[in-house]
PDB file of C-alpha atoms and ligand atoms in Angstrom:
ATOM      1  CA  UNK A 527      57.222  13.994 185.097  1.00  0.00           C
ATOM      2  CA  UNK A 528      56.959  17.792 184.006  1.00  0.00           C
ATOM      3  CA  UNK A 529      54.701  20.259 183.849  1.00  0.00           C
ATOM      4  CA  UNK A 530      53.892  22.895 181.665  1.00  0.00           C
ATOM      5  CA  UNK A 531      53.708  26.090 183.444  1.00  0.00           C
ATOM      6  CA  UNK A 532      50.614  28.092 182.106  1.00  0.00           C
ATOM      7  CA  UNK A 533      50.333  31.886 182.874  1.00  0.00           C
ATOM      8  CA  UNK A 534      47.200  32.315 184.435  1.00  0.00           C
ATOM      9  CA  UNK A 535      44.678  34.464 183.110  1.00  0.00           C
ATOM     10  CA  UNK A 536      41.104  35.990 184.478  1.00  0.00           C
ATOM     11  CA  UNK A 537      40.294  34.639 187.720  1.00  0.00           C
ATOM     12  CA  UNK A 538      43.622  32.935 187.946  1.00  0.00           C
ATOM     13  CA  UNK A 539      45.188  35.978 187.590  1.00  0.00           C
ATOM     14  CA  UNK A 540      43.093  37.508 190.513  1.00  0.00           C
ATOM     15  CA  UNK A 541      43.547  34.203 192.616  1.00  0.00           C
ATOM     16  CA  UNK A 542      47.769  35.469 192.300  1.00  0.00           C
ATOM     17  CA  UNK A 543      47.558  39.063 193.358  1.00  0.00           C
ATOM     18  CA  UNK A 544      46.444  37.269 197.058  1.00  0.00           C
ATOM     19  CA  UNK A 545      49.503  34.898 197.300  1.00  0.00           C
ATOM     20  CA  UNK A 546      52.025  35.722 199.860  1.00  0.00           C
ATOM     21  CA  UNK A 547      54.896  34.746 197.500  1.00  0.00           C
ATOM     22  CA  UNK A 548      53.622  34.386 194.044  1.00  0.00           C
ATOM     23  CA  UNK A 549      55.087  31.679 191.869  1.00  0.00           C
ATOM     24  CA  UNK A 550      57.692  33.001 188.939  1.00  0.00           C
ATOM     25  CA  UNK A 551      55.341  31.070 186.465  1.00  0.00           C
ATOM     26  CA  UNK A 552      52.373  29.465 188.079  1.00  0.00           C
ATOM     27  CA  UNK A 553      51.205  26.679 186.675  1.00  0.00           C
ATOM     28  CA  UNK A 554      47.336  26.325 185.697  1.00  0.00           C
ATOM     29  CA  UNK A 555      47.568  23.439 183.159  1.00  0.00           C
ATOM     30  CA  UNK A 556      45.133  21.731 184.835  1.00  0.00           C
ATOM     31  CA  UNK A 557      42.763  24.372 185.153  1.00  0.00           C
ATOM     32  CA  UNK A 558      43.762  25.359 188.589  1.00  0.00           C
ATOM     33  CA  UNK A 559      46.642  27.064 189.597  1.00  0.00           C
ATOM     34  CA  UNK A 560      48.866  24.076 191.098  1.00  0.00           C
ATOM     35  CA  UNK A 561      51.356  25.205 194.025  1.00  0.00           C
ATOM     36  CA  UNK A 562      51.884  21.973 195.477  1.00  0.00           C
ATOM     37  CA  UNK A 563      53.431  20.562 192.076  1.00  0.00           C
ATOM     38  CA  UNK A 564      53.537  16.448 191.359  1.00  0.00           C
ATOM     39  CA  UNK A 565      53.234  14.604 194.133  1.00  0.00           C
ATOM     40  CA  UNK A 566      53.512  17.152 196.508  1.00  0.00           C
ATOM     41  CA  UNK A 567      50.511  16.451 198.637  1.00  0.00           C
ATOM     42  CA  UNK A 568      50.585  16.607 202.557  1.00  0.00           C
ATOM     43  CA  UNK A 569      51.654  13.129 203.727  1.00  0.00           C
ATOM     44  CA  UNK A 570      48.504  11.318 203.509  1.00  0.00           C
ATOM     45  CA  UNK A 571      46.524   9.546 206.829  1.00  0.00           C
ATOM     46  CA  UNK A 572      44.164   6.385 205.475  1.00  0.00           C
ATOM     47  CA  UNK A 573      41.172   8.621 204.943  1.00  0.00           C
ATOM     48  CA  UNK A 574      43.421  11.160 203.361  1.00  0.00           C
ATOM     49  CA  UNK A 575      44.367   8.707 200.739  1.00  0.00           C
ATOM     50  CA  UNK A 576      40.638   7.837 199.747  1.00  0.00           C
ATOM     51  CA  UNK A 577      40.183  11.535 199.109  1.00  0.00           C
ATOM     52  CA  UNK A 578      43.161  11.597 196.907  1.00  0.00           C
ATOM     53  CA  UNK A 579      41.952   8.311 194.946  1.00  0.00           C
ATOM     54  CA  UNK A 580      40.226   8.626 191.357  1.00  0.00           C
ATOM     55  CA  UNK A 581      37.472   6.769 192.560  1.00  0.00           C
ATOM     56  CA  UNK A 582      35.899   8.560 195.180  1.00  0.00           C
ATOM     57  CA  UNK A 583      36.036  11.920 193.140  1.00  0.00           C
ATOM     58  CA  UNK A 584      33.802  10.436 190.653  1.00  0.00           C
ATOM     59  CA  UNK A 585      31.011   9.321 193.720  1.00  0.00           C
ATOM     60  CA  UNK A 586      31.495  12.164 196.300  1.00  0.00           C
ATOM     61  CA  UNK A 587      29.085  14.338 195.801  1.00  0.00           C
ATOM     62  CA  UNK A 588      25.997  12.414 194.287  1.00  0.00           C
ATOM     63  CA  UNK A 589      26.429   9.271 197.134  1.00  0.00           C
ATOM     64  CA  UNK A 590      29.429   9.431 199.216  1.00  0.00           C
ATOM     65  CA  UNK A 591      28.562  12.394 201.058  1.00  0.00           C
ATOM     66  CA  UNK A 592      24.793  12.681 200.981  1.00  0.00           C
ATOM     67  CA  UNK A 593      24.817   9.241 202.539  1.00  0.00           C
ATOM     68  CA  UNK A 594      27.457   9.694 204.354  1.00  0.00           C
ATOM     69  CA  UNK A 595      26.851  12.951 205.481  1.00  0.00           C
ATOM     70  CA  UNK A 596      23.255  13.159 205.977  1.00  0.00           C
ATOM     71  CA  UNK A 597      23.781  10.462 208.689  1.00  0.00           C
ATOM     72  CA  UNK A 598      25.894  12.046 210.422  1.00  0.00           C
ATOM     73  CA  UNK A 599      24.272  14.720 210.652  1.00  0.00           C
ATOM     74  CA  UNK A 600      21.528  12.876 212.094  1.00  0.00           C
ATOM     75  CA  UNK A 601      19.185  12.704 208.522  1.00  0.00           C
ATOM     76  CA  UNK A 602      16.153  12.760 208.271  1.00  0.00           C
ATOM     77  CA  UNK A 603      16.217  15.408 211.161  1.00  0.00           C
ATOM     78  CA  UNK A 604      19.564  16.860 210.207  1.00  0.00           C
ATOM     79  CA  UNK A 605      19.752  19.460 207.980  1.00  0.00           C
ATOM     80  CA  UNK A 606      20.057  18.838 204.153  1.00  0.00           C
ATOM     81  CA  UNK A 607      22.834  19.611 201.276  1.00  0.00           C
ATOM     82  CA  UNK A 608      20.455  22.628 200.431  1.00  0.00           C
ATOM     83  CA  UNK A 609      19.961  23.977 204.116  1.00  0.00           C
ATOM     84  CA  UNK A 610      23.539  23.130 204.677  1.00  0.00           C
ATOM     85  CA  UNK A 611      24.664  25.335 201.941  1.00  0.00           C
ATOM     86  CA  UNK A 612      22.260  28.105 202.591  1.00  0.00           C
ATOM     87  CA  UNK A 613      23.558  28.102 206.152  1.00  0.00           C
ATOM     88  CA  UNK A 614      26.856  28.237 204.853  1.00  0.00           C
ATOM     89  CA  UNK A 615      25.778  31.770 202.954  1.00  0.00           C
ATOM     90  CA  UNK A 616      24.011  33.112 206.030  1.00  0.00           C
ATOM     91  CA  UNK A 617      26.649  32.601 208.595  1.00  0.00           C
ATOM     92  CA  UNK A 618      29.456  34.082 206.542  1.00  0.00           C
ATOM     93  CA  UNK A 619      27.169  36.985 205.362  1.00  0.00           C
ATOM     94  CA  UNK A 620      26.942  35.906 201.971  1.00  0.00           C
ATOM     95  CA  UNK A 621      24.171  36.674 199.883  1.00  0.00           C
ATOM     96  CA  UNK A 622      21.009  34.854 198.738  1.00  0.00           C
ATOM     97  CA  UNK A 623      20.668  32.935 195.514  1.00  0.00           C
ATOM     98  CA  UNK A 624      17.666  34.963 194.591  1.00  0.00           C
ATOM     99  CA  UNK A 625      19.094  38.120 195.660  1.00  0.00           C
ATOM    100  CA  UNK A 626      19.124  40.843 192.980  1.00  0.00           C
ATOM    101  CA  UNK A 627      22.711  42.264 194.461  1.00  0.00           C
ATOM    102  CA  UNK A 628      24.931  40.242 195.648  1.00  0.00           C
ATOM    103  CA  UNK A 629      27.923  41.287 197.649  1.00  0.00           C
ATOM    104  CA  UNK A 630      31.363  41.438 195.886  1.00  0.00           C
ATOM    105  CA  UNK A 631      33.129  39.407 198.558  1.00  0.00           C
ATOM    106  CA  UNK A 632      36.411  37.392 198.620  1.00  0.00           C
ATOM    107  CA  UNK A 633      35.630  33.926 199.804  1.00  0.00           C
ATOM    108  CA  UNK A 634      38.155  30.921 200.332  1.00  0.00           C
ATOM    109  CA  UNK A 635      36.388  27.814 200.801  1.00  0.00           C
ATOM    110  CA  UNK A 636      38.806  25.450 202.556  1.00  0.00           C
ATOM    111  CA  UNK A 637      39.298  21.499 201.624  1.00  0.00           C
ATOM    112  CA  UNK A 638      37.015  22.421 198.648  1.00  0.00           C
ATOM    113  CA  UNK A 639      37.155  18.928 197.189  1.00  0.00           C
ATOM    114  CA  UNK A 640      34.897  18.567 193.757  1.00  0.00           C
ATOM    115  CA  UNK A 641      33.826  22.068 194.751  1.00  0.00           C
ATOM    116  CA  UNK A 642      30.100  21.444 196.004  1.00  0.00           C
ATOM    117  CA  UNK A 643      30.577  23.772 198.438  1.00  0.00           C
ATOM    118  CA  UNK A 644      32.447  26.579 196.579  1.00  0.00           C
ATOM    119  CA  UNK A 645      29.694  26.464 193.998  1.00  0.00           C
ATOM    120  CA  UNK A 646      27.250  27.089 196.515  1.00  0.00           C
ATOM    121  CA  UNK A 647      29.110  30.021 198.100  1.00  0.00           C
ATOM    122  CA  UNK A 648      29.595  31.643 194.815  1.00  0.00           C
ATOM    123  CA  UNK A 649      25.533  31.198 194.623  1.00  0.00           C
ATOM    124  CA  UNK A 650      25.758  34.257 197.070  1.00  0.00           C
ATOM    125  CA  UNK A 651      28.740  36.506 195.825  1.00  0.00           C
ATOM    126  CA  UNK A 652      27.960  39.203 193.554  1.00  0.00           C
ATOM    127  CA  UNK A 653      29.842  39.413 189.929  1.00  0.00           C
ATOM    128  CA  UNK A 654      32.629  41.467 191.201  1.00  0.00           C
ATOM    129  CA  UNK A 655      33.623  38.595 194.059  1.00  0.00           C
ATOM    130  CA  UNK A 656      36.003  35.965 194.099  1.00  0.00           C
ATOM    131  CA  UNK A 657      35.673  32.774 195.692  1.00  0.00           C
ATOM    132  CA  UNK A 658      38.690  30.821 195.802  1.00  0.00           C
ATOM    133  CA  UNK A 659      38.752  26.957 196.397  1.00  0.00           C
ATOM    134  CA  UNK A 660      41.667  25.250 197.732  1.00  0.00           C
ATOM    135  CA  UNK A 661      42.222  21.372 198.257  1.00  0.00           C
ATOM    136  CA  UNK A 662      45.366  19.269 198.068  1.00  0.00           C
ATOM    137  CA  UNK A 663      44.115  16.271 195.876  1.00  0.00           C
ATOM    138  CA  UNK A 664      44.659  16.794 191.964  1.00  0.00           C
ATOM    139  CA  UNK A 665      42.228  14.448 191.524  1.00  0.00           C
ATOM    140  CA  UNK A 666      39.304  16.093 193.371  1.00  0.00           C
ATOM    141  CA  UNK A 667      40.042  19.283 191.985  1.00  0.00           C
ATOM    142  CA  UNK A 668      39.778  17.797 188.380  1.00  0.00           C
ATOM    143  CA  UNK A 669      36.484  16.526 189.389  1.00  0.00           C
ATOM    144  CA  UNK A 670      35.985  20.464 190.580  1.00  0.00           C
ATOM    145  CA  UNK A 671      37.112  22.109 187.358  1.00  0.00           C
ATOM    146  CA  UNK A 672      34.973  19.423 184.973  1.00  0.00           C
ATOM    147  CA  UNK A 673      31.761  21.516 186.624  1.00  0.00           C
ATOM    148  CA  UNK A 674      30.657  24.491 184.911  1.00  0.00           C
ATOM    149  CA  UNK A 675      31.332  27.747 187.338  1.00  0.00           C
ATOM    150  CA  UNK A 676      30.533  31.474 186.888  1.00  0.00           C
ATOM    151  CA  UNK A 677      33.713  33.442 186.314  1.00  0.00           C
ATOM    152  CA  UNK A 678      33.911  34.323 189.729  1.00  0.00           C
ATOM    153  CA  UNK A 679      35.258  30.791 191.189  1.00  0.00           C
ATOM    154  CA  UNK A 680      38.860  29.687 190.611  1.00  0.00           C
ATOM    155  CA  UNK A 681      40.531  26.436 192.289  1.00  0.00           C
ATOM    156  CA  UNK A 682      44.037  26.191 193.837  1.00  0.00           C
ATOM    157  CA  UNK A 683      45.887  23.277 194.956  1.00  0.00           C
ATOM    158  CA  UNK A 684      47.950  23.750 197.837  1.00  0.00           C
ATOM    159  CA  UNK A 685      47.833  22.696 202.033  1.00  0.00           C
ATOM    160  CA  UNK A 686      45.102  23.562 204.204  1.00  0.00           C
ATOM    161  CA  UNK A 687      47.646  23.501 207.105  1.00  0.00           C
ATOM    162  CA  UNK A 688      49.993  25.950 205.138  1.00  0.00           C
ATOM    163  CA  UNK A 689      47.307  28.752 203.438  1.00  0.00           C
ATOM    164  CA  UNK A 690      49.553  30.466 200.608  1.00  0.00           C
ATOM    165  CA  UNK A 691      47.788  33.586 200.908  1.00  0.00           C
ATOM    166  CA  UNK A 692      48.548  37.226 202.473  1.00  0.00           C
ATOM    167  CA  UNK A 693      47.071  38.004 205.822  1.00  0.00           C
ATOM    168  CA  UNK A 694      43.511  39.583 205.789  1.00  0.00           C
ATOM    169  CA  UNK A 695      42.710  39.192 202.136  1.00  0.00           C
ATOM    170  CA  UNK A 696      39.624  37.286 202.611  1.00  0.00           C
ATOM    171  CA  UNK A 697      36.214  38.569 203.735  1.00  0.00           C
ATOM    172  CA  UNK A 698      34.912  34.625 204.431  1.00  0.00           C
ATOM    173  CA  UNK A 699      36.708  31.676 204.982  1.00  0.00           C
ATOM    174  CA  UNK A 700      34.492  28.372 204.579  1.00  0.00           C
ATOM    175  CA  UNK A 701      35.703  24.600 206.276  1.00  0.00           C
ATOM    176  CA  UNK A 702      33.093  22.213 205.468  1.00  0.00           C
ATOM    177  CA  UNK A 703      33.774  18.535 205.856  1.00  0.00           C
ATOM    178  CA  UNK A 704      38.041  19.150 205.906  1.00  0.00           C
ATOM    179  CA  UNK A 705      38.935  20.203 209.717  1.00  0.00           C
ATOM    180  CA  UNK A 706      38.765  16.139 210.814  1.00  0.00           C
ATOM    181  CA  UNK A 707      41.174  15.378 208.379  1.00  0.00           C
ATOM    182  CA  UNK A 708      43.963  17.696 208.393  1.00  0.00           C
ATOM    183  CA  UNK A 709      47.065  16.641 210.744  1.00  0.00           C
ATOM    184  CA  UNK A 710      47.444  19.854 212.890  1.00  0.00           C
ATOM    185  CA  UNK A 711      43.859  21.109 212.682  1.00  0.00           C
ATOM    186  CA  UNK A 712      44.379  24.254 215.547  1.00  0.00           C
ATOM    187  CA  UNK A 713      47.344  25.153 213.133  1.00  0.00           C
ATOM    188  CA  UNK A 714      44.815  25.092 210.063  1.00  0.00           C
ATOM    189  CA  UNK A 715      42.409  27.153 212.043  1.00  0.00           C
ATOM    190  CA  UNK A 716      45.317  29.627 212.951  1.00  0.00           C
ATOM    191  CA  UNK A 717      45.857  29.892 208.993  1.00  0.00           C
ATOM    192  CA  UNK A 718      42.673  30.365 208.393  1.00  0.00           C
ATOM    193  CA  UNK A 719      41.925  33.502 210.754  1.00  0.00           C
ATOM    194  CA  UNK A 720      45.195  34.509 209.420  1.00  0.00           C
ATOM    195  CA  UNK A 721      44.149  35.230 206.422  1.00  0.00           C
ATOM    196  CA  UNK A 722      40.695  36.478 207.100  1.00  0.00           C
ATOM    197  CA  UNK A 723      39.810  40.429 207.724  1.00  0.00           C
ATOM    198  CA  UNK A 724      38.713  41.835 210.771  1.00  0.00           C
ATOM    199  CA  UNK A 725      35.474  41.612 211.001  1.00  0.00           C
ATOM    200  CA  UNK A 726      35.428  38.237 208.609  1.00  0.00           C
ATOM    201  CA  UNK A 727      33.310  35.330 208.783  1.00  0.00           C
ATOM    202  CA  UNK A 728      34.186  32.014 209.516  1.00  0.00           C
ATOM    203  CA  UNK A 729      32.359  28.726 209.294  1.00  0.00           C
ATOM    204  CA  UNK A 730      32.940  25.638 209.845  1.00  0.00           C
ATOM    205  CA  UNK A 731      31.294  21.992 209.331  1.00  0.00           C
ATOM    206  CA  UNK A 732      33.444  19.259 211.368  1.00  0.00           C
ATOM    207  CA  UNK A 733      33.040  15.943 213.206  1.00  0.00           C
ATOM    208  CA  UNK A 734      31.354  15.880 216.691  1.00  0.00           C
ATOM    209  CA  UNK A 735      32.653  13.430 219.467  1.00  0.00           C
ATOM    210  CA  UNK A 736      28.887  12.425 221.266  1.00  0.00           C
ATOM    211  CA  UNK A 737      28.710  13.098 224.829  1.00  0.00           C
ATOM    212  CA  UNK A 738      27.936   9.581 225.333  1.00  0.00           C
ATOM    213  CA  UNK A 739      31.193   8.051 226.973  1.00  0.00           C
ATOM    214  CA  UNK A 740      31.297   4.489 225.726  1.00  0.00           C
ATOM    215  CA  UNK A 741      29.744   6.022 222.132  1.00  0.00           C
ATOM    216  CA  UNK A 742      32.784   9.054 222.336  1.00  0.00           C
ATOM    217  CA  UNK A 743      35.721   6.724 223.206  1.00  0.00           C
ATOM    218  CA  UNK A 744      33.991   3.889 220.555  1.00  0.00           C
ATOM    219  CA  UNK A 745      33.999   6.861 217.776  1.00  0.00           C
ATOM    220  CA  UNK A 746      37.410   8.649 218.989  1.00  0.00           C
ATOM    221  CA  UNK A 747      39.248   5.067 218.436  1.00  0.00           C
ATOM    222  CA  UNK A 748      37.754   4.367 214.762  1.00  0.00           C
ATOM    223  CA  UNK A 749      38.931   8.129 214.328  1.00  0.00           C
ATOM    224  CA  UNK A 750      42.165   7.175 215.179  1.00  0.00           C
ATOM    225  CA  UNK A 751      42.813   4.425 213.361  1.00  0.00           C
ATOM    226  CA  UNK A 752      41.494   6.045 210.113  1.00  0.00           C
ATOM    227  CA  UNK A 753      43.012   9.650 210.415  1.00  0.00           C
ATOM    228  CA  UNK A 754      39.381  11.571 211.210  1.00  0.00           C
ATOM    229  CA  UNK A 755      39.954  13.513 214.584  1.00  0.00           C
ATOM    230  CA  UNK A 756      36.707  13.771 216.240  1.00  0.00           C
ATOM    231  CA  UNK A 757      35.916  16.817 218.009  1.00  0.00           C
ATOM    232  CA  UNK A 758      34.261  17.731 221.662  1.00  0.00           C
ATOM    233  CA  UNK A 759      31.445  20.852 221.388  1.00  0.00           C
ATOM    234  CA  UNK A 760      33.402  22.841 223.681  1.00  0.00           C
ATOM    235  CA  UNK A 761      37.249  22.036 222.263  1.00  0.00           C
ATOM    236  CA  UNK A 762      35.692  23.807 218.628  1.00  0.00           C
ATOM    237  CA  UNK A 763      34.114  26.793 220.724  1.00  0.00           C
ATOM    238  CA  UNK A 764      36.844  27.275 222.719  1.00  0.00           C
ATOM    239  CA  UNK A 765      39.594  27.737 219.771  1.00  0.00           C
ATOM    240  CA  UNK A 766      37.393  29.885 218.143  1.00  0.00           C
ATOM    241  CA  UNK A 767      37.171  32.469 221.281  1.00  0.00           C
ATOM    242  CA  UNK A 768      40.893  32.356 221.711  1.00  0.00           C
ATOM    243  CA  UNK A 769      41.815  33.119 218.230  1.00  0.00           C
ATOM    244  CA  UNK A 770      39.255  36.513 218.416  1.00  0.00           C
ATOM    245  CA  UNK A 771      36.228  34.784 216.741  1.00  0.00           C
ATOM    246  CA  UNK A 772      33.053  36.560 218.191  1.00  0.00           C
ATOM    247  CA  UNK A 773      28.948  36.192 218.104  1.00  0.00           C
ATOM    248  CA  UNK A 774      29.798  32.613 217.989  1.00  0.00           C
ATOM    249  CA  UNK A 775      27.597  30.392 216.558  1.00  0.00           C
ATOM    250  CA  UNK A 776      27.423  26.659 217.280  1.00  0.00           C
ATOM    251  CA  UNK A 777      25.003  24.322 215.998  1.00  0.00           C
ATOM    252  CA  UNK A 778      24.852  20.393 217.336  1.00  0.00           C
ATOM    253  CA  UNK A 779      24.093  17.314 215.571  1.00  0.00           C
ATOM    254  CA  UNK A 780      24.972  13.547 216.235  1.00  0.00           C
ATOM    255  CA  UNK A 781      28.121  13.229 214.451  1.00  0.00           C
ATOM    256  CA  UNK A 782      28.844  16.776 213.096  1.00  0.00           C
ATOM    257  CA  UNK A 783      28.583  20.357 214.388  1.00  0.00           C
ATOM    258  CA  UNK A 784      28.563  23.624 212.682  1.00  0.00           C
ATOM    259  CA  UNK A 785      30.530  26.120 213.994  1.00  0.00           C
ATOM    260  CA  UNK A 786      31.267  30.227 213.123  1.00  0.00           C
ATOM    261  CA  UNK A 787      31.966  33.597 214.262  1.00  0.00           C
ATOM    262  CA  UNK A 788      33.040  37.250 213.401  1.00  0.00           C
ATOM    263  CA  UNK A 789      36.804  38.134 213.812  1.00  0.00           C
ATOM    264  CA  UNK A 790      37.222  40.789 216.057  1.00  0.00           C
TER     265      UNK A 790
HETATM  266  C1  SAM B 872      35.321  15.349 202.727  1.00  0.00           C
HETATM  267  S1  SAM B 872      36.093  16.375 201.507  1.00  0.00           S
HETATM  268  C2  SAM B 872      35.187  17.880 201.772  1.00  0.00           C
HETATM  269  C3  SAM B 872      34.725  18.503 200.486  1.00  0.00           C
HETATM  270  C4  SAM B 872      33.721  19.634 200.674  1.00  0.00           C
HETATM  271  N1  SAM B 872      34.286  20.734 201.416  1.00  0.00           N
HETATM  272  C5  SAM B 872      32.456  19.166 201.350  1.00  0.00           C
HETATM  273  O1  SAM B 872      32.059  19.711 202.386  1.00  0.00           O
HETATM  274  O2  SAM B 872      31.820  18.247 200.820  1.00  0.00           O
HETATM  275  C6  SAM B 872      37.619  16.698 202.309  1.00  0.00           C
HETATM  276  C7  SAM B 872      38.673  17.307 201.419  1.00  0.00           C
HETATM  277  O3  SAM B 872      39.757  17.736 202.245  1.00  0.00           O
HETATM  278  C8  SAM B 872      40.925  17.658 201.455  1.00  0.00           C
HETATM  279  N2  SAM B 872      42.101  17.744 202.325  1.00  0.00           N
HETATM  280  C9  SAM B 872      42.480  16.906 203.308  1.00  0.00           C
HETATM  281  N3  SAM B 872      43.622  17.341 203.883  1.00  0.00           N
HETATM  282  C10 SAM B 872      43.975  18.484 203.236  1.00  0.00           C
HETATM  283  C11 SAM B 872      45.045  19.424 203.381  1.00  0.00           C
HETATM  284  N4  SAM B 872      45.989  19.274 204.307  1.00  0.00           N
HETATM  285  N5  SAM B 872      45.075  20.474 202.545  1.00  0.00           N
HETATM  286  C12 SAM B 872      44.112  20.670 201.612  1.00  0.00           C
HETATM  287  N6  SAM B 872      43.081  19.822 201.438  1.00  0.00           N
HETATM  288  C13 SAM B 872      43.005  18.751 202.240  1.00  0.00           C
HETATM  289  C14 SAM B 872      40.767  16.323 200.747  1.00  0.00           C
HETATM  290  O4  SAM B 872      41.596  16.234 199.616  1.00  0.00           O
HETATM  291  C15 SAM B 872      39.280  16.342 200.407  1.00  0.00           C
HETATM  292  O5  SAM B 872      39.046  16.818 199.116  1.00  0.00           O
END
């Protein structure tokens, strides 16, 4: 199958000037700039596979991961979609929705999928910011480009465990819901502080192993067999503090933890 190679214009042009090797003629026919090209998705576990359906697209954000998420995070006590997203704007120094000024920050939310999560960044980014969502599955990023944005949000398709962007160019880097999934998730983490500033914010939103043995070994097993790695509080903590993250922030929940920090 070919593709029509579409110079990029506006934010897509913007979203090129912070690759480290810029495509001769990127492609945006889809209506995000694709550098993983057909079929050129990272070899898929089981759970990757659902993601890159056409099904669960079209259910993700209204019921797969409310329900799915919201347990996890221990619902009714967890926090919500809304406090979830406003956290998500705190701890990478974002600003508020109601804000009058906005900072004009770079963002790269990571594993964007349908772009819930972008949207809500951008909710906090001034009109001179970028935030940049990246996600391997053409399908979810249709889903993502189908929702009205503010000129400020662009989509690309490419590897969480291979970022295509220069070092530093980010000011906040965002993982919600994508560290479990990817095959060499320390690697993705190296990428991702990689191409974050000094003095960048990270967050992340991952899976939480519980404490309880039989529970942790039960959980750790279904991981396996499905492709979701489930991590221990201290294994996420620790990587961050060897890779320079400081004023750490770690926040517990049954199945999920939030966890951030300031580079350098
Ligand atoms: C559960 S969704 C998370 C979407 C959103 N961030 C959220 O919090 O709801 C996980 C996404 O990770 C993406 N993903 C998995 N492995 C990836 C990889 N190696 N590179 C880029 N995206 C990947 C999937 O395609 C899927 O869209």
């Amino acid at each position: 199958m070919s593709t029509t190679a579409v110079q990029p214009h506006g934010v897509h042009e913007r979203i090129v000037k912070l690759l480290a090797s810029p495509p001769a003629e990127p492609d945006a026919s889809a209506g995000y700039l694709d550098l993983l090209g057909p079929g050129g998705e990272p070899a898929p576990t089981p759970a990757q596979r659902v993601m890159q359906s056409t099904f669960l697209p079209q259910i993700y954000e209204r019921l797969w991961r409310p329900i799915g998420f919201n347990l996890a995070k221990g619902w009714p006590a967890g926090p919500d979609t809304a406090e979830e997203n406003a956290l998500a704007r705190s701890w990478l120094a974002l600003g508020r929705p109601a804000d009058p000024r906005k900072p004009d920050m770079t963002v790269l939310d990571v594993a964007c999928g349908p772009g819930n999560v972008t949207r809500a960044l951008a909710e906090g980014v001034g009109p001179g910011g970028l935030v940049v969502g990246l996600d391997a599955s053409a399908t979810m990023l249709a889903r993502a480009v189908a929702e009205p944005v503010p000129g400020t949000v662009g989509y690309v398709r490419g590897n969480a465990g291979d970022l295509p962007f220069r070092d530093g160019v980010f000011d906040a880097v965002c993982c919600f819901g994508g560290l479990y999934l990817f095959k060499d998730p320390w690697a993705a983490l190296d990428g991702m502080t990689r191409v974050l500033r000094p003095g960048g914010r990270l967050a992340i939103l991952t899976s939480r192993r519980p404490a309880a043995p039989l529970v942790g070994r039960g959980s750790e097993l279904a991981g396996r067999i499905t492709g979701v790695a489930m991590f221990g509080d201290k294994e996420i903590v620790r990587a961050l503090e060897e890779r320079g993250y400081r004023q750490i922030r770690h926040r517990r929940l049954p199945l999920m933890q939030f966890a951030g920090g300031r580079l350098g």
